[in-house]
Amino acid sequence: QVQLVESGGGLVQPGGSLRLSCVASGSGLSINSMSWYHQAPGKQRLLIATTSSAYGADYANSVKGRFTISRDTAKNTVDLQMDSLKPEDTGTYFCFAVVAVDGGPHYQYWGQGTQVTVSS
């Protein structure tokens, strides 16, 4: 089956940087798109960055110019480089992917999330 595993969260001071990584594991995978979501404490989970072969990268206005999403299609990974971090970037970051297995239909998958805390 498909599993998404994130890594790279932690504590960082305002203005600092972090890099999150997500790897999709499983055999026979065909990944349509990979994305990152942010869930601040007590708030909804929101899409902040997405990348696909068809449409390239796109960002929420809140992170545009500060975050960069990059994908390695050969390794089935997606990274999120987060620069100029702000306290409001605190929360749990989830990896999301639309994946087909062995030529079947595409389904949506979530990672377990990784915690990012931006605080001095």
Tab-separated table of N, CA and C in Angstrom:
chain	number	residue	atom	x	y	z
A	1	GLN	N	0.829	-1.192	0.000
A	1	GLN	CA	0.000	0.000	0.000
A	1	GLN	C	0.870	1.251	0.000
A	2	VAL	N	0.237	2.398	-0.144
A	2	VAL	CA	0.969	3.666	-0.212
A	2	VAL	C	1.091	4.263	1.177
A	3	GLN	N	2.273	4.717	1.499
A	3	GLN	CA	2.513	5.380	2.771
A	3	GLN	C	3.301	6.657	2.522
A	4	LEU	N	2.867	7.753	3.147
A	4	LEU	CA	3.592	9.008	3.076
A	4	LEU	C	4.215	9.272	4.446
A	5	VAL	N	5.501	9.569	4.466
A	5	VAL	CA	6.188	9.812	5.723
A	5	VAL	C	6.917	11.145	5.639
A	6	GLU	N	6.564	12.053	6.576
A	6	GLU	CA	7.206	13.369	6.615
A	6	GLU	C	8.349	13.357	7.629
A	7	SER	N	9.268	14.290	7.438
A	7	SER	CA	10.350	14.510	8.387
A	7	SER	C	10.815	15.954	8.259
A	8	GLY	N	11.562	16.414	9.280
A	8	GLY	CA	12.189	17.716	9.172
A	8	GLY	C	11.583	18.805	10.029
A	9	GLY	N	10.525	18.519	10.762
A	9	GLY	CA	9.945	19.547	11.616
A	9	GLY	C	10.829	19.840	12.816
A	10	GLY	N	10.439	20.856	13.578
A	10	GLY	CA	11.201	21.205	14.768
A	10	GLY	C	10.896	22.597	15.240
A	11	LEU	N	11.764	23.082	16.126
A	11	LEU	CA	11.640	24.421	16.695
A	11	LEU	C	12.627	25.351	16.011
A	12	VAL	N	12.156	26.507	15.609
A	12	VAL	CA	13.016	27.476	14.934
A	12	VAL	C	12.611	28.879	15.362
A	13	GLN	N	13.572	29.786	15.370
A	13	GLN	CA	13.281	31.173	15.730
A	13	GLN	C	12.650	31.911	14.556
A	14	PRO	N	11.877	32.946	14.841
A	14	PRO	CA	11.331	33.765	13.752
A	14	PRO	C	12.439	34.267	12.832
A	15	GLY	N	12.175	34.190	11.532
A	15	GLY	CA	13.174	34.563	10.544
A	15	GLY	C	14.059	33.419	10.112
A	16	GLY	N	13.957	32.305	10.789
A	16	GLY	CA	14.779	31.149	10.468
A	16	GLY	C	14.208	30.302	9.347
A	17	SER	N	14.867	29.171	9.100
A	17	SER	CA	14.489	28.285	8.007
A	17	SER	C	14.376	26.849	8.490
A	18	LEU	N	13.537	26.108	7.811
A	18	LEU	CA	13.412	24.672	8.002
A	18	LEU	C	13.127	24.040	6.648
A	19	ARG	N	13.510	22.781	6.533
A	19	ARG	CA	13.206	22.043	5.311
A	19	ARG	C	12.472	20.772	5.687
A	20	LEU	N	11.272	20.624	5.157
A	20	LEU	CA	10.474	19.421	5.377
A	20	LEU	C	10.626	18.491	4.180
A	21	SER	N	10.583	17.203	4.469
A	21	SER	CA	10.652	16.209	3.403
A	21	SER	C	9.534	15.196	3.566
A	22	CYS	N	9.094	14.665	2.446
A	22	CYS	CA	8.051	13.641	2.449
A	22	CYS	C	8.407	12.614	1.386
A	23	VAL	N	8.333	11.360	1.762
A	23	VAL	CA	8.592	10.292	0.801
A	23	VAL	C	7.364	9.398	0.715
A	24	ALA	N	6.999	9.072	-0.502
A	24	ALA	CA	5.896	8.136	-0.753
A	24	ALA	C	6.492	6.758	-1.005
A	25	SER	N	6.088	5.794	-0.196
A	25	SER	CA	6.626	4.446	-0.348
A	25	SER	C	5.551	3.497	-0.849
A	26	GLY	N	5.998	2.479	-1.552
A	26	GLY	CA	5.093	1.501	-2.135
A	26	GLY	C	5.606	1.142	-3.508
A	27	SER	N	5.068	0.088	-4.091
A	27	SER	CA	5.532	-0.333	-5.400
A	27	SER	C	4.503	0.019	-6.467
A	28	GLY	N	4.994	0.232	-7.677
A	28	GLY	CA	4.104	0.511	-8.792
A	28	GLY	C	3.375	1.833	-8.699
A	29	LEU	N	4.012	2.831	-8.075
A	29	LEU	CA	3.334	4.106	-7.849
A	29	LEU	C	3.386	5.003	-9.072
A	30	SER	N	2.268	5.671	-9.322
A	30	SER	CA	2.197	6.744	-10.299
A	30	SER	C	1.582	7.941	-9.577
A	31	ILE	N	2.416	8.967	-9.342
A	31	ILE	CA	1.976	10.094	-8.521
A	31	ILE	C	1.546	11.248	-9.417
A	32	ASN	N	0.319	11.668	-9.245
A	32	ASN	CA	-0.230	12.770	-10.038
A	32	ASN	C	0.266	14.110	-9.508
A	33	SER	N	0.142	14.303	-8.198
A	33	SER	CA	0.562	15.568	-7.584
A	33	SER	C	0.962	15.307	-6.141
A	34	MET	N	1.755	16.226	-5.611
A	34	MET	CA	2.151	16.173	-4.203
A	34	MET	C	2.021	17.578	-3.636
A	35	SER	N	1.576	17.654	-2.392
A	35	SER	CA	1.261	18.947	-1.796
A	35	SER	C	1.629	18.963	-0.316
A	36	TRP	N	1.671	20.183	0.210
A	36	TRP	CA	1.835	20.389	1.652
A	36	TRP	C	0.661	21.194	2.182
A	37	TYR	N	0.159	20.757	3.329
A	37	TYR	CA	-0.903	21.452	4.038
A	37	TYR	C	-0.376	21.901	5.392
A	38	HIS	N	-0.950	22.978	5.898
A	38	HIS	CA	-0.595	23.509	7.207
A	38	HIS	C	-1.853	23.583	8.070
A	39	GLN	N	-1.724	23.063	9.285
A	39	GLN	CA	-2.817	23.174	10.238
A	39	GLN	C	-2.309	23.866	11.489
A	40	ALA	N	-2.707	25.120	11.649
A	40	ALA	CA	-2.349	25.864	12.852
A	40	ALA	C	-3.191	25.358	14.023
A	41	PRO	N	-2.713	25.542	15.243
A	41	PRO	CA	-3.461	25.068	16.413
A	41	PRO	C	-4.885	25.611	16.435
A	42	GLY	N	-5.863	24.713	16.544
A	42	GLY	CA	-7.260	25.095	16.614
A	42	GLY	C	-7.886	25.559	15.317
A	43	LYS	N	-7.168	25.382	14.195
A	43	LYS	CA	-7.682	25.882	12.920
A	43	LYS	C	-7.769	24.748	11.898
A	44	GLN	N	-8.354	25.089	10.752
A	44	GLN	CA	-8.511	24.112	9.683
A	44	GLN	C	-7.184	23.833	8.996
A	45	ARG	N	-7.116	22.672	8.392
A	45	ARG	CA	-5.967	22.310	7.580
A	45	ARG	C	-6.095	23.021	6.232
A	46	LEU	N	-5.049	23.749	5.840
A	46	LEU	CA	-5.078	24.552	4.621
A	46	LEU	C	-3.959	24.171	3.672
A	47	LEU	N	-4.276	24.164	2.389
A	47	LEU	CA	-3.279	23.910	1.354
A	47	LEU	C	-2.349	25.115	1.235
A	48	ILE	N	-1.044	24.874	1.286
A	48	ILE	CA	-0.098	25.978	1.165
A	48	ILE	C	0.822	25.847	-0.046
A	49	ALA	N	1.059	24.644	-0.525
A	49	ALA	CA	1.933	24.475	-1.681
A	49	ALA	C	1.609	23.160	-2.371
A	50	THR	N	1.640	23.183	-3.698
A	50	THR	CA	1.347	21.980	-4.454
A	50	THR	C	2.202	21.953	-5.713
A	51	THR	N	2.506	20.770	-6.185
A	51	THR	CA	3.262	20.641	-7.415
A	51	THR	C	2.778	19.438	-8.194
A	52	SER	N	2.713	19.608	-9.507
A	52	SER	CA	2.305	18.516	-10.381
A	52	SER	C	3.027	18.683	-11.712
A	53	SER	N	3.123	17.583	-12.450
A	53	SER	CA	3.767	17.641	-13.756
A	53	SER	C	2.978	18.514	-14.717
A	54	ALA	N	1.657	18.483	-14.558
A	54	ALA	CA	0.796	19.209	-15.497
A	54	ALA	C	0.824	20.712	-15.268
A	55	TYR	N	0.864	21.123	-14.005
A	55	TYR	CA	0.667	22.540	-13.702
A	55	TYR	C	1.833	23.206	-12.977
A	56	GLY	N	2.873	22.434	-12.646
A	56	GLY	CA	3.996	23.040	-11.941
A	56	GLY	C	3.659	23.317	-10.491
A	57	ALA	N	4.307	24.336	-9.913
A	57	ALA	CA	4.153	24.652	-8.496
A	57	ALA	C	3.194	25.814	-8.301
A	58	ASP	N	2.483	25.781	-7.196
A	58	ASP	CA	1.581	26.871	-6.834
A	58	ASP	C	1.594	27.011	-5.323
A	59	TYR	N	1.331	28.228	-4.854
A	59	TYR	CA	1.462	28.524	-3.432
A	59	TYR	C	0.287	29.347	-2.925
A	60	ALA	N	-0.015	29.170	-1.648
A	60	ALA	CA	-0.944	30.080	-0.999
A	60	ALA	C	-0.276	31.438	-0.843
A	61	ASN	N	-1.068	32.484	-0.829
A	61	ASN	CA	-0.506	33.830	-0.705
A	61	ASN	C	0.291	33.992	0.584
A	62	SER	N	-0.122	33.273	1.617
A	62	SER	CA	0.531	33.422	2.920
A	62	SER	C	1.982	32.965	2.918
A	63	VAL	N	2.355	32.118	1.961
A	63	VAL	CA	3.730	31.585	1.950
A	63	VAL	C	4.484	31.945	0.673
A	64	LYS	N	3.822	32.579	-0.260
A	64	LYS	CA	4.446	32.890	-1.545
A	64	LYS	C	5.658	33.783	-1.328
A	65	GLY	N	6.777	33.408	-1.932
A	65	GLY	CA	8.009	34.165	-1.779
A	65	GLY	C	8.851	33.735	-0.585
A	66	ARG	N	8.279	32.929	0.294
A	66	ARG	CA	9.034	32.445	1.472
A	66	ARG	C	9.263	30.946	1.433
A	67	PHE	N	8.300	30.205	0.875
A	67	PHE	CA	8.383	28.741	0.833
A	67	PHE	C	8.598	28.288	-0.609
A	68	THR	N	9.327	27.194	-0.752
A	68	THR	CA	9.551	26.608	-2.069
A	68	THR	C	9.293	25.111	-2.010
A	69	ILE	N	8.439	24.634	-2.895
A	69	ILE	CA	8.153	23.208	-2.977
A	69	ILE	C	8.964	22.626	-4.126
A	70	SER	N	9.533	21.455	-3.880
A	70	SER	CA	10.298	20.792	-4.932
A	70	SER	C	10.052	19.288	-4.861
A	71	ARG	N	10.052	18.681	-6.011
A	71	ARG	CA	9.696	17.265	-6.087
A	71	ARG	C	10.753	16.501	-6.876
A	72	ASP	N	11.060	15.311	-6.403
A	72	ASP	CA	11.934	14.390	-7.118
A	72	ASP	C	11.068	13.215	-7.569
A	73	THR	N	10.697	13.218	-8.838
A	73	THR	CA	9.774	12.196	-9.323
A	73	THR	C	10.403	10.809	-9.323
A	74	ALA	N	11.711	10.737	-9.470
A	74	ALA	CA	12.377	9.432	-9.474
A	74	ALA	C	12.368	8.791	-8.091
A	75	LYS	N	12.440	9.627	-7.067
A	75	LYS	CA	12.500	9.127	-5.688
A	75	LYS	C	11.148	9.197	-4.983
A	76	ASN	N	10.144	9.723	-5.650
A	76	ASN	CA	8.810	9.889	-5.047
A	76	ASN	C	8.858	10.721	-3.775
A	77	THR	N	9.606	11.806	-3.836
A	77	THR	CA	9.720	12.675	-2.678
A	77	THR	C	9.267	14.089	-3.028
A	78	VAL	N	8.861	14.813	-1.998
A	78	VAL	CA	8.561	16.232	-2.142
A	78	VAL	C	9.091	16.943	-0.905
A	79	ASP	N	9.787	18.040	-1.129
A	79	ASP	CA	10.348	18.838	-0.055
A	79	ASP	C	9.653	20.183	0.014
A	80	LEU	N	9.702	20.776	1.207
A	80	LEU	CA	9.211	22.141	1.380
A	80	LEU	C	10.286	22.929	2.101
A	81	GLN	N	10.929	23.834	1.383
A	81	GLN	CA	11.914	24.728	1.970
A	81	GLN	C	11.176	25.940	2.512
A	82	MET	N	11.292	26.158	3.811
A	82	MET	CA	10.561	27.234	4.468
A	82	MET	C	11.570	28.255	4.988
A	83	ASP	N	11.537	29.449	4.445
A	83	ASP	CA	12.427	30.533	4.850
A	83	ASP	C	11.616	31.679	5.446
A	84	SER	N	12.319	32.560	6.133
A	84	SER	CA	11.678	33.736	6.748
A	84	SER	C	10.449	33.321	7.548
A	85	LEU	N	10.625	32.317	8.372
A	85	LEU	CA	9.496	31.771	9.123
A	85	LEU	C	8.955	32.779	10.128
A	86	LYS	N	7.637	32.724	10.299
A	86	LYS	CA	6.927	33.615	11.201
A	86	LYS	C	6.221	32.789	12.281
A	87	PRO	N	5.917	33.377	13.412
A	87	PRO	CA	5.193	32.632	14.458
A	87	PRO	C	3.887	32.023	13.946
A	88	GLU	N	3.223	32.677	13.018
A	88	GLU	CA	1.965	32.138	12.491
A	88	GLU	C	2.164	30.931	11.588
A	89	ASP	N	3.394	30.605	11.263
A	89	ASP	CA	3.678	29.372	10.519
A	89	ASP	C	3.694	28.149	11.435
A	90	THR	N	3.595	28.381	12.725
A	90	THR	CA	3.550	27.278	13.684
A	90	THR	C	2.367	26.369	13.414
A	91	GLY	N	2.587	25.072	13.577
A	91	GLY	CA	1.504	24.116	13.392
A	91	GLY	C	2.024	22.795	12.888
A	92	THR	N	1.077	21.972	12.476
A	92	THR	CA	1.423	20.676	11.916
A	92	THR	C	1.367	20.744	10.399
A	93	TYR	N	2.387	20.198	9.775
A	93	TYR	CA	2.482	20.197	8.320
A	93	TYR	C	2.259	18.774	7.820
A	94	PHE	N	1.348	18.661	6.875
A	94	PHE	CA	0.967	17.361	6.340
A	94	PHE	C	1.333	17.267	4.860
A	95	CYS	N	1.876	16.137	4.505
A	95	CYS	CA	2.120	15.813	3.105
A	95	CYS	C	0.867	15.145	2.534
A	96	PHE	N	0.557	15.464	1.285
A	96	PHE	CA	-0.634	14.931	0.615
A	96	PHE	C	-0.257	14.567	-0.803
A	97	ALA	N	-0.756	13.432	-1.264
A	97	ALA	CA	-0.437	13.020	-2.630
A	97	ALA	C	-1.625	12.313	-3.262
A	98	VAL	N	-1.704	12.465	-4.564
A	98	VAL	CA	-2.709	11.752	-5.368
A	98	VAL	C	-1.953	10.685	-6.143
A	99	VAL	N	-2.262	9.437	-5.834
A	99	VAL	CA	-1.411	8.323	-6.274
A	99	VAL	C	-2.240	7.197	-6.872
A	100	ALA	N	-1.716	6.625	-7.940
A	100	ALA	CA	-2.276	5.392	-8.489
A	100	ALA	C	-1.266	4.265	-8.281
A	101	VAL	N	-1.786	3.083	-8.069
A	101	VAL	CA	-0.927	1.914	-7.864
A	101	VAL	C	-1.174	0.918	-8.993
A	102	ASP	N	-0.078	0.549	-9.665
A	102	ASP	CA	-0.138	-0.465	-10.729
A	102	ASP	C	-1.195	-0.145	-11.779
A	103	GLY	N	-1.271	1.127	-12.162
A	103	GLY	CA	-2.169	1.544	-13.225
A	103	GLY	C	-3.632	1.641	-12.849
A	104	GLY	N	-3.926	1.505	-11.573
A	104	GLY	CA	-5.308	1.599	-11.127
A	104	GLY	C	-5.765	3.049	-10.990
A	105	PRO	N	-6.923	3.261	-10.368
A	105	PRO	CA	-7.406	4.636	-10.182
A	105	PRO	C	-6.544	5.406	-9.180
A	106	HIS	N	-6.614	6.741	-9.276
A	106	HIS	CA	-5.873	7.581	-8.326
A	106	HIS	C	-6.666	7.752	-7.034
A	107	TYR	N	-5.966	7.683	-5.925
A	107	TYR	CA	-6.553	7.934	-4.611
A	107	TYR	C	-5.728	8.980	-3.882
A	108	GLN	N	-6.330	9.552	-2.840
A	108	GLN	CA	-5.667	10.575	-2.046
A	108	GLN	C	-5.064	9.952	-0.787
A	109	TYR	N	-3.875	10.391	-0.471
A	109	TYR	CA	-3.175	9.868	0.700
A	109	TYR	C	-2.611	11.024	1.527
A	110	TRP	N	-2.585	10.812	2.847
A	110	TRP	CA	-2.039	11.797	3.773
A	110	TRP	C	-0.886	11.182	4.572
A	111	GLY	N	0.076	12.027	4.893
A	111	GLY	CA	1.089	11.649	5.859
A	111	GLY	C	0.567	11.868	7.272
A	112	GLN	N	1.401	11.510	8.252
A	112	GLN	CA	0.977	11.606	9.653
A	112	GLN	C	1.187	13.005	10.223
A	113	GLY	N	1.939	13.823	9.527
A	113	GLY	CA	2.176	15.195	9.962
A	113	GLY	C	3.488	15.348	10.708
A	114	THR	N	4.054	16.528	10.586
A	114	THR	CA	5.270	16.867	11.329
A	114	THR	C	5.091	18.257	11.937
A	115	GLN	N	5.526	18.418	13.171
A	115	GLN	CA	5.271	19.646	13.922
A	115	GLN	C	6.365	20.681	13.658
A	116	VAL	N	5.916	21.909	13.406
A	116	VAL	CA	6.824	23.046	13.259
A	116	VAL	C	6.410	24.113	14.279
A	117	THR	N	7.372	24.558	15.051
A	117	THR	CA	7.114	25.620	16.026
A	117	THR	C	8.075	26.765	15.754
A	118	VAL	N	7.509	27.945	15.533
A	118	VAL	CA	8.318	29.139	15.284
A	118	VAL	C	8.160	30.055	16.494
A	119	SER	N	9.200	30.137	17.265
A	119	SER	CA	9.131	30.894	18.517
A	119	SER	C	10.522	31.299	18.955
A	120	SER	N	10.577	32.448	19.617
A	120	SER	CA	11.860	32.894	20.169
A	120	SER	C	11.987	32.456	21.623
